[in-house]
XYZ file of C-alpha atoms in Angstrom:
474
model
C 64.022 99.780 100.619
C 66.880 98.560 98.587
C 66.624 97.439 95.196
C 68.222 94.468 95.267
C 66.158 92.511 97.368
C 68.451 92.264 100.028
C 68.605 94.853 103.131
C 72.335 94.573 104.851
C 71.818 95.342 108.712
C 72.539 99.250 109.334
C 76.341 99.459 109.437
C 78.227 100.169 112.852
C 80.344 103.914 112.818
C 83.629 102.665 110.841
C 86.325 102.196 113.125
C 89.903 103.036 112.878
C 90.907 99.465 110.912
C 89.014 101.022 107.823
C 92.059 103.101 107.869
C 93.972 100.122 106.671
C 91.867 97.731 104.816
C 91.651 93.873 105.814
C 93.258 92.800 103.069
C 96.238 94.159 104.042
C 96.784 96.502 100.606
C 99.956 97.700 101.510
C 101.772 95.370 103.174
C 101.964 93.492 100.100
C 102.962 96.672 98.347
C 106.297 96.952 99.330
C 108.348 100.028 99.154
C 106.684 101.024 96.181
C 103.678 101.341 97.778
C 103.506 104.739 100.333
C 100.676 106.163 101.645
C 99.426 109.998 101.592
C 99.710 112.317 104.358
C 97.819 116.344 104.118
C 100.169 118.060 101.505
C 100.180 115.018 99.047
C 96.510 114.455 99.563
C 95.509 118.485 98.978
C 98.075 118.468 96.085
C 96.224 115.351 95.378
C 92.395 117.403 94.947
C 94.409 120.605 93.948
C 96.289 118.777 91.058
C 92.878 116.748 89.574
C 91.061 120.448 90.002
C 93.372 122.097 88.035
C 94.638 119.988 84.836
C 93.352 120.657 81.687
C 90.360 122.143 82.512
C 91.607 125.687 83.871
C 93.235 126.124 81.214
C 91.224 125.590 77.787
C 87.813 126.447 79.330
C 88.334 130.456 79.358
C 88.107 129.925 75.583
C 85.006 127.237 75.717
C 83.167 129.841 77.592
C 83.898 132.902 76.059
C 81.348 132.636 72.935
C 78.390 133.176 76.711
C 80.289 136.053 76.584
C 81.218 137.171 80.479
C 78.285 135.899 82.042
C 80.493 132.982 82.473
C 82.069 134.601 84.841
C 79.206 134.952 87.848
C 78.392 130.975 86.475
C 82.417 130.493 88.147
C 80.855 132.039 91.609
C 77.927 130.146 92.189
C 79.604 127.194 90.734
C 82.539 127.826 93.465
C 80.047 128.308 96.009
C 78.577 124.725 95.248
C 81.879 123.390 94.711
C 83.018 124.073 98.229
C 79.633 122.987 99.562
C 80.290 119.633 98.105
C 83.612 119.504 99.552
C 81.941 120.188 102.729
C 79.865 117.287 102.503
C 82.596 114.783 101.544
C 84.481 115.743 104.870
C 81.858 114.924 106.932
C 81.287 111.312 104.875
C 84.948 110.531 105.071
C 85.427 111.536 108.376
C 82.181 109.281 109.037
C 83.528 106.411 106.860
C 87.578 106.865 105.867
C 87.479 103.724 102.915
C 88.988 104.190 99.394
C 86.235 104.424 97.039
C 84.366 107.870 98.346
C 80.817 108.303 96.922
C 80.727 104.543 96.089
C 81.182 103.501 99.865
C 78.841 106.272 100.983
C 75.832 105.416 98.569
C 76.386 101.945 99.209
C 76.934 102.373 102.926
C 73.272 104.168 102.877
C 71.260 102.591 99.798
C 72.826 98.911 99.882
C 74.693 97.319 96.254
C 72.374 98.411 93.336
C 72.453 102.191 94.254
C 76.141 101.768 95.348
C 76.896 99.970 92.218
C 75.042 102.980 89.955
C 77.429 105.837 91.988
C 80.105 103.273 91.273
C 79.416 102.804 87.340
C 78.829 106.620 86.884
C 82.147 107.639 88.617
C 84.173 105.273 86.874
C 82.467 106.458 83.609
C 83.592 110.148 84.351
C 86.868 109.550 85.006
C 88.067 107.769 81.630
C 85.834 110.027 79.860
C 87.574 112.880 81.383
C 90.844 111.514 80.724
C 90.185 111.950 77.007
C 88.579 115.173 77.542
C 92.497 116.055 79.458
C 94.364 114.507 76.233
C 92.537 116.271 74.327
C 92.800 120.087 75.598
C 96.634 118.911 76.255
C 97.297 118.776 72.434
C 96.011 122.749 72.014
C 99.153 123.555 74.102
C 101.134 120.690 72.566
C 101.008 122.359 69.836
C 102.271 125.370 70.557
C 105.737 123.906 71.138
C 105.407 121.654 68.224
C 102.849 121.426 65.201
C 100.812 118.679 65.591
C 96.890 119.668 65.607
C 97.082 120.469 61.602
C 96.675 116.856 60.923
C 94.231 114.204 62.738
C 96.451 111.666 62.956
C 98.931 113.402 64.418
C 96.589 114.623 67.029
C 95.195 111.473 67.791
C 98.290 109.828 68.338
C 99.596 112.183 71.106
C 96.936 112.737 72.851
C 97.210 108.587 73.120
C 100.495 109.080 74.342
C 99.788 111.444 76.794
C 97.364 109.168 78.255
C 99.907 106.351 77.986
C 102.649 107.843 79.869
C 100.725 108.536 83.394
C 99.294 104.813 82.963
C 102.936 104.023 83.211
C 103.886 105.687 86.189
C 100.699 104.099 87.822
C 102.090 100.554 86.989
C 105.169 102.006 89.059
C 103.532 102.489 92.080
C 101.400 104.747 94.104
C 104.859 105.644 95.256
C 105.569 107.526 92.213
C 102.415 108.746 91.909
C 102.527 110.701 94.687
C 105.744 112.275 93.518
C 104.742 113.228 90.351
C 101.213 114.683 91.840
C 103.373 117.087 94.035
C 106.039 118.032 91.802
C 103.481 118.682 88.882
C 101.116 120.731 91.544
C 103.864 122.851 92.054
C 104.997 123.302 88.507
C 101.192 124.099 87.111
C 101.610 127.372 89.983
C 103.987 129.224 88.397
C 102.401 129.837 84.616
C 98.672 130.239 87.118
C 100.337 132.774 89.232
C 101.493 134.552 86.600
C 98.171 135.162 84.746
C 95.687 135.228 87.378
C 97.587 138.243 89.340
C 100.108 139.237 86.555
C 97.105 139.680 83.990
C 95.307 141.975 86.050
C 97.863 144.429 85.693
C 97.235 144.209 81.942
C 93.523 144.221 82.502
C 91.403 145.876 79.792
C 87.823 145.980 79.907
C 87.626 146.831 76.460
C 88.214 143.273 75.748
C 85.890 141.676 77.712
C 83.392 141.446 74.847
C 79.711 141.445 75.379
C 78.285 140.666 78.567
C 75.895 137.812 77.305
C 76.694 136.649 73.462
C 75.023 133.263 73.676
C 71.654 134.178 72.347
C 69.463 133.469 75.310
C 68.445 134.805 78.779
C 70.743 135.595 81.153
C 69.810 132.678 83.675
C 70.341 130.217 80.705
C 73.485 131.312 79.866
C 74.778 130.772 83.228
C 73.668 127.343 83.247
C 75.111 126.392 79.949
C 78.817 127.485 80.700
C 78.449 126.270 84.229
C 77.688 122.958 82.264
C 81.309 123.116 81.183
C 82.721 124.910 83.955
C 81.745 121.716 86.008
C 84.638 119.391 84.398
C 87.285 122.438 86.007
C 86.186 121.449 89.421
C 86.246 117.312 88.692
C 88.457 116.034 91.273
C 86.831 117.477 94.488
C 86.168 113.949 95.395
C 89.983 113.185 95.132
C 91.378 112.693 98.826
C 87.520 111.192 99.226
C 88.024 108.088 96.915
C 91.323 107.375 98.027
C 91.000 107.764 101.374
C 92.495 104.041 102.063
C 95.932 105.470 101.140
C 95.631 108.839 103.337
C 97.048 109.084 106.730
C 95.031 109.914 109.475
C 92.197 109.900 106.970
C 89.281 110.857 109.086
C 91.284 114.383 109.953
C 93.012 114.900 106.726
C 90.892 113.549 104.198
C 87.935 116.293 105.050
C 90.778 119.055 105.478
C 92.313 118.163 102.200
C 89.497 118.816 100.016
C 87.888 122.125 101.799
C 91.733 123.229 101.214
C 92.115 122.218 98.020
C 89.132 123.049 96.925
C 89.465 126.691 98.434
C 92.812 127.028 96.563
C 91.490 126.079 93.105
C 88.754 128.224 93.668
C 90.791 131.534 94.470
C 93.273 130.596 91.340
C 90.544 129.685 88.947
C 88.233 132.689 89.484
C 91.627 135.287 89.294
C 92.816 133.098 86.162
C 89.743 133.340 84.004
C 88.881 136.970 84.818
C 92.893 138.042 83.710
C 92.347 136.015 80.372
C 89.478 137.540 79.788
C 90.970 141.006 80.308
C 93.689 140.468 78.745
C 92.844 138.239 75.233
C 90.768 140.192 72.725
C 87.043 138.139 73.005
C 86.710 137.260 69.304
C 90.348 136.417 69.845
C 89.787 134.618 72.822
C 87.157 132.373 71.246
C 88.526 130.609 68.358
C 91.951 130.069 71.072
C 93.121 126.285 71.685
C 95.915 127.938 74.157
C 93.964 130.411 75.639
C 96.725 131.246 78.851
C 99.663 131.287 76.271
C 97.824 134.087 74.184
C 97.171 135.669 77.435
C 100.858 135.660 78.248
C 101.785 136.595 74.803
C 99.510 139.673 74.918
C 101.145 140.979 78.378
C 104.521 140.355 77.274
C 104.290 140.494 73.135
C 106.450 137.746 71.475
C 105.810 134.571 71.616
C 108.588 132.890 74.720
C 106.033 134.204 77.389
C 103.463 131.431 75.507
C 105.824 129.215 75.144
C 106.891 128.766 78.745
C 103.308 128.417 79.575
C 102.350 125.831 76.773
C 105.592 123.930 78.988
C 103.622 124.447 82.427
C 100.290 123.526 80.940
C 101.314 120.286 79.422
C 103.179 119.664 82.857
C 100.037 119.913 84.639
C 98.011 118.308 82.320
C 100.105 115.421 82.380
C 100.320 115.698 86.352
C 96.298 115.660 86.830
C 96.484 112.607 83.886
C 98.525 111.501 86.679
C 96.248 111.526 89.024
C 93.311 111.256 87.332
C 94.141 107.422 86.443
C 94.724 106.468 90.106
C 91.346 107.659 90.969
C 89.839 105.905 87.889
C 90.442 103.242 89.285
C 90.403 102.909 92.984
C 86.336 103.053 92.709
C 86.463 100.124 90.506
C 88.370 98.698 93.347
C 86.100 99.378 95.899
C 83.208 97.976 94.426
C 85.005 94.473 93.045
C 86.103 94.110 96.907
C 82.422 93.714 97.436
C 81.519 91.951 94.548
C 80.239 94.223 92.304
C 82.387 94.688 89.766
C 84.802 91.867 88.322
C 86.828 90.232 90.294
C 89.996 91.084 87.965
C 89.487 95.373 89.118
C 90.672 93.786 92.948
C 94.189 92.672 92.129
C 96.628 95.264 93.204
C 100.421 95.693 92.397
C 102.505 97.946 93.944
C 99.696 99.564 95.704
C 98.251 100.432 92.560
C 95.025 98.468 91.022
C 96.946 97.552 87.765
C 93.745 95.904 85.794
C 91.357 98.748 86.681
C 93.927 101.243 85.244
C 94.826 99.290 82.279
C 91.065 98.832 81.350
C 90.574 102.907 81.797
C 93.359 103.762 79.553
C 92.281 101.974 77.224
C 89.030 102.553 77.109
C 89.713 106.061 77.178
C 92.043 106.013 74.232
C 89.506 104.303 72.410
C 87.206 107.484 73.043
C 89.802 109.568 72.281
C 90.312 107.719 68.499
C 86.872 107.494 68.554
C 86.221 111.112 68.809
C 89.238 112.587 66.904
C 88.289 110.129 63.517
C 84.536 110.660 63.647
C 85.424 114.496 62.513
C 83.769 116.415 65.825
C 84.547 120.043 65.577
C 84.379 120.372 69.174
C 85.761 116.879 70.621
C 86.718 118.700 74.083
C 83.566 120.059 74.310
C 81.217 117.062 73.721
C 83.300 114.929 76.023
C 82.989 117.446 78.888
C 79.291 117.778 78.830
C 79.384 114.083 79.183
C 81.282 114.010 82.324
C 79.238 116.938 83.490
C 76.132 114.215 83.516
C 77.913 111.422 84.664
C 80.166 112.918 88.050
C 77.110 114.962 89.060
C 75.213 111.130 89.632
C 77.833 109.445 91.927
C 77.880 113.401 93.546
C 74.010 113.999 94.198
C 74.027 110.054 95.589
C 76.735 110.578 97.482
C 74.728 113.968 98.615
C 71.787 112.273 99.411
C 73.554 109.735 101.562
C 74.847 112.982 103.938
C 71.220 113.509 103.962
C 70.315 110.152 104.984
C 72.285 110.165 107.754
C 71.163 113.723 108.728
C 67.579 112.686 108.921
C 67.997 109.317 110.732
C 70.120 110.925 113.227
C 72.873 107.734 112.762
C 76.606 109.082 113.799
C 75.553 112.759 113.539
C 76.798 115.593 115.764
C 73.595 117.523 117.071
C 76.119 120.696 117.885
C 76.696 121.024 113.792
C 73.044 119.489 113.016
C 71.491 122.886 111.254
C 74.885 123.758 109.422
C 75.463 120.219 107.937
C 71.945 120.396 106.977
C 72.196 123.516 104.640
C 75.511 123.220 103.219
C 73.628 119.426 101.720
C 70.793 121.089 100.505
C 72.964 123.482 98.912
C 75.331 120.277 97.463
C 72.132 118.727 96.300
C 70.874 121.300 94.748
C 73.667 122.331 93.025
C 74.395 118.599 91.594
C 70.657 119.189 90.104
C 71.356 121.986 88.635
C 74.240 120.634 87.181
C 72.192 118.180 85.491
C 69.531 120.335 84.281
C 72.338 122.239 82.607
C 74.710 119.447 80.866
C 72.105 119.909 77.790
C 69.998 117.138 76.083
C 72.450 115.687 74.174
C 74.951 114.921 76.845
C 71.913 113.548 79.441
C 71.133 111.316 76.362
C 74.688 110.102 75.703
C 75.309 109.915 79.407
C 72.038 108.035 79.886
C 73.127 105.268 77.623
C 76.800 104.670 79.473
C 74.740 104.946 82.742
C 72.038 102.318 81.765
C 74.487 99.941 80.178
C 76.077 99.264 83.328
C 72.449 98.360 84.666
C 73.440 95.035 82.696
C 76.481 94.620 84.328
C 74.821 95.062 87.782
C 72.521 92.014 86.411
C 75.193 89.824 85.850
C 77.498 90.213 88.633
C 74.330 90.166 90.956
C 73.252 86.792 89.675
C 76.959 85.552 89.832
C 76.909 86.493 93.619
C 73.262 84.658 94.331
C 74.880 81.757 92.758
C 77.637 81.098 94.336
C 76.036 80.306 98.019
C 73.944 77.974 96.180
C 76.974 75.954 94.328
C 78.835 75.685 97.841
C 75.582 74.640 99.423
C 75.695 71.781 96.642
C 78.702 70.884 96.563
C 78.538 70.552 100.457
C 75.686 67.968 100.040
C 77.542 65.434 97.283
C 80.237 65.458 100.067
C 78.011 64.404 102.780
């Protein structure tokens, strides 16, 4: 039964024109405008996997001690799962917008709307969360994190500048997505198999420091560990500029997702062989001390403080595309404002000027109000608010799977367990994001319950002013 009152007839299997929307996006785009094929689109998922998160979280997770590092398996092993699932939806239903269209597609406008809200939510929240952890290695080439001000005012610009190569076009977008992919390899590479040549066990630290059980532990970090595999939905929500987007969105993000994985896992284990754990703990450039410690000096860090801030700014990159094609998506069908549909370039120029700024408003916010540990609290947010479009977005696969609409009986069983594993990984998710972050989470989630009113009534009304202004005519 859908909440709003109004039950859509079931939807037929999209057809190839979804491929292209109506509207005729790019054709008004101009040569600006270019759409993806399979190695932009995986260095699409690849690049918003690993940006800032990779590499500041070693240090958020060291005071669990190395526990941590079995929450990085079973997180990888629902990571992939949920890749898994958004293959099958996109190759089901290839429209820009990803868990929006699919909760929508299944649910009808309020649920849709809610995946919607909550998505768009998590991705200027975890632009701040990017700036943020891209100052720690900012400052390693030049001192700016000794004063707040100073702080606050590049992590703004390091927001600003991807905004502006939005407003260019997606055409530039997808150039600096690859290039930056790339770049962000080398300083990786060179940790995650370099370090383990310099691996000492000695430094690992205790096995679980946090002060509670085991299982608890594990759920905490993978509470944070969760924002370092944000952007397995990438080639998903923009799956109106992929080519061939039944095939290569789906292949994109198992690949991508696969390739994080393998780097991510290799990366942290290296830094924490390699960085002394109380050492490691109090880092805000935890790879750079890494490299320092293998190589002694200080130019080994400093190369890699370069890389990091490259792929920071890359995923920033990317990051503000997706924040907002979802927007997008859901003004097309009338719920959000209008002003998120106008596109330039092939880019939706309001919805990213309205993220970037509401995300440097967080970012001032956050940075003034005197929070110890701003990159933490604005991670556990986004932890709460991308696991909501994700377990909807779940539960849609499982929709399908149960009424048997569009599903292949040959891969019936197999689809079936890798969603129950999605789903109940996005639950556990939850559970573990903390009370704090539900609660602050909670409150951006239920404000756009409001919004939902509003543009709802908006859209009952305006049938009934064209049926009235039809009858003064007559």
């Amino acid at each position: 039964m859908h909440v709003t009152g109004t039950v859509p007839p079931p939807a037929p299997a999209p057809t190839e024109a979804h491929e292209v929307p109506a509207e005729g996006t790019h054709s008004t785009a101009g040569k600006h405008a270019r759409r993806f094929g399979l190695p932009v689109a995986t260095a699409l998922v690849m690049g918003n996997i690993i940006g800032g998160g990779i590499f500041l979280l070693p240090a958020s997770i060291a005071p669990y001690g190395w526990v941590s590092l079995i929450a990085f398996a079973v997180l990888t092993v629902g990571a992939v799962a949920l890749a898994l699932v958004f293959g099958r939806l996109a190759a089901r239903d290839p429209r820009t917008g990803g868990p929006y269209v699919y909760t929508r597609e299944a649910f009808g406008d309020f649920a849709g709307f809610l995946a919607a809200w909550a998505y768009w939510i998590t991705t200027w929240v975890s632009n701040a969360a990017l700036a943020v952890a891209a100052v720690g290695y900012l400052d390693v080439l030049i001192p700016v994190d000794d004063h707040k001000w100073t702080a606050c005012l590049a992590a703004l610009a390091l927001q600003w500048l991807p905004a502006l190569a939005n407003f260019a076009g997606t055409r530039y977008v997808g150039a600096v997505q690859l290039v930056s992919t790339v770049l962000k390899f080398v300083p990786l590479l060179l940790v995650a198999v370099g370090g383990l040549f310099f691996f000492d066990p000695s430094r690992l630290g205790p096995f679980n420091s946090s002060g509670h059980s085991a299982v608890g532990a594990v759920s905490a970090s993978a509470a944070l560990l969760l924002f370092s595999y944000l952007g397995v939905e990438s080639a998903a929500v923009s799956a109106g500029e992929v080519r061939n987007a039944r095939r290569n969105v789906g292949r994109a993000t198992v690949i991508g997702t696969a390739g994080a994985a393998l780097v991510y896992l290799l990366g942290t284990l290296s830094v924490f062989g390699t960085v002394a754990h109380k050492r490691l703990v109090a880092s805000t450039a935890p790879f750079s001390d890494a490299v320092n410690t293998m190589f002694g000096g200080s130019w080994g860090g400093t190369a890699v403080a370069l890389a990091a801030l490259v792929s920071m700014t890359g995923c920033l990159n990317g990051w503000t595309l997706l924040s907002a094609q979802t927007p997008y998506a859901a003004a097309r069908d009338g719920l959000f404002p209008a002003a998120f549909a106008r596109r330039r370039r092939g880019v939706p120029t309001v919805g990213v000027g309205v993220t970037v700024v509401l995300s440097s408003l967080l970012t001032a916010y956050n940075y003034l109000s005197g929070s110890a540990k701003v990159f933490d609290v604005l991670v556990l947010v986004t932890t709460f608010t991308a696991t909501v479009p994700y377990l909807l977005a779940t539960a849609a696969q499982l929709f399908h799977l149960v009424s048997g609409r569009s599903v292949d009986r040959g891969r019936l069983v197999r689809d079936s367990v890798i969603t129950a594993v999605a789903a109940a990984f996005s639950l556990w998710l939850m559970a573990g994001a903390g009370y704090a972050a539900v609660y602050q989470g909670v409150l951006f989630l239920f404000a756009g319950v409001l919004v939902h009113a509003v543009m709802a009534a908006r859209r009952q009304r305006k049938p009934a002013d064209t049926a009235e202004a039809g009858s003064r005519t007559r």
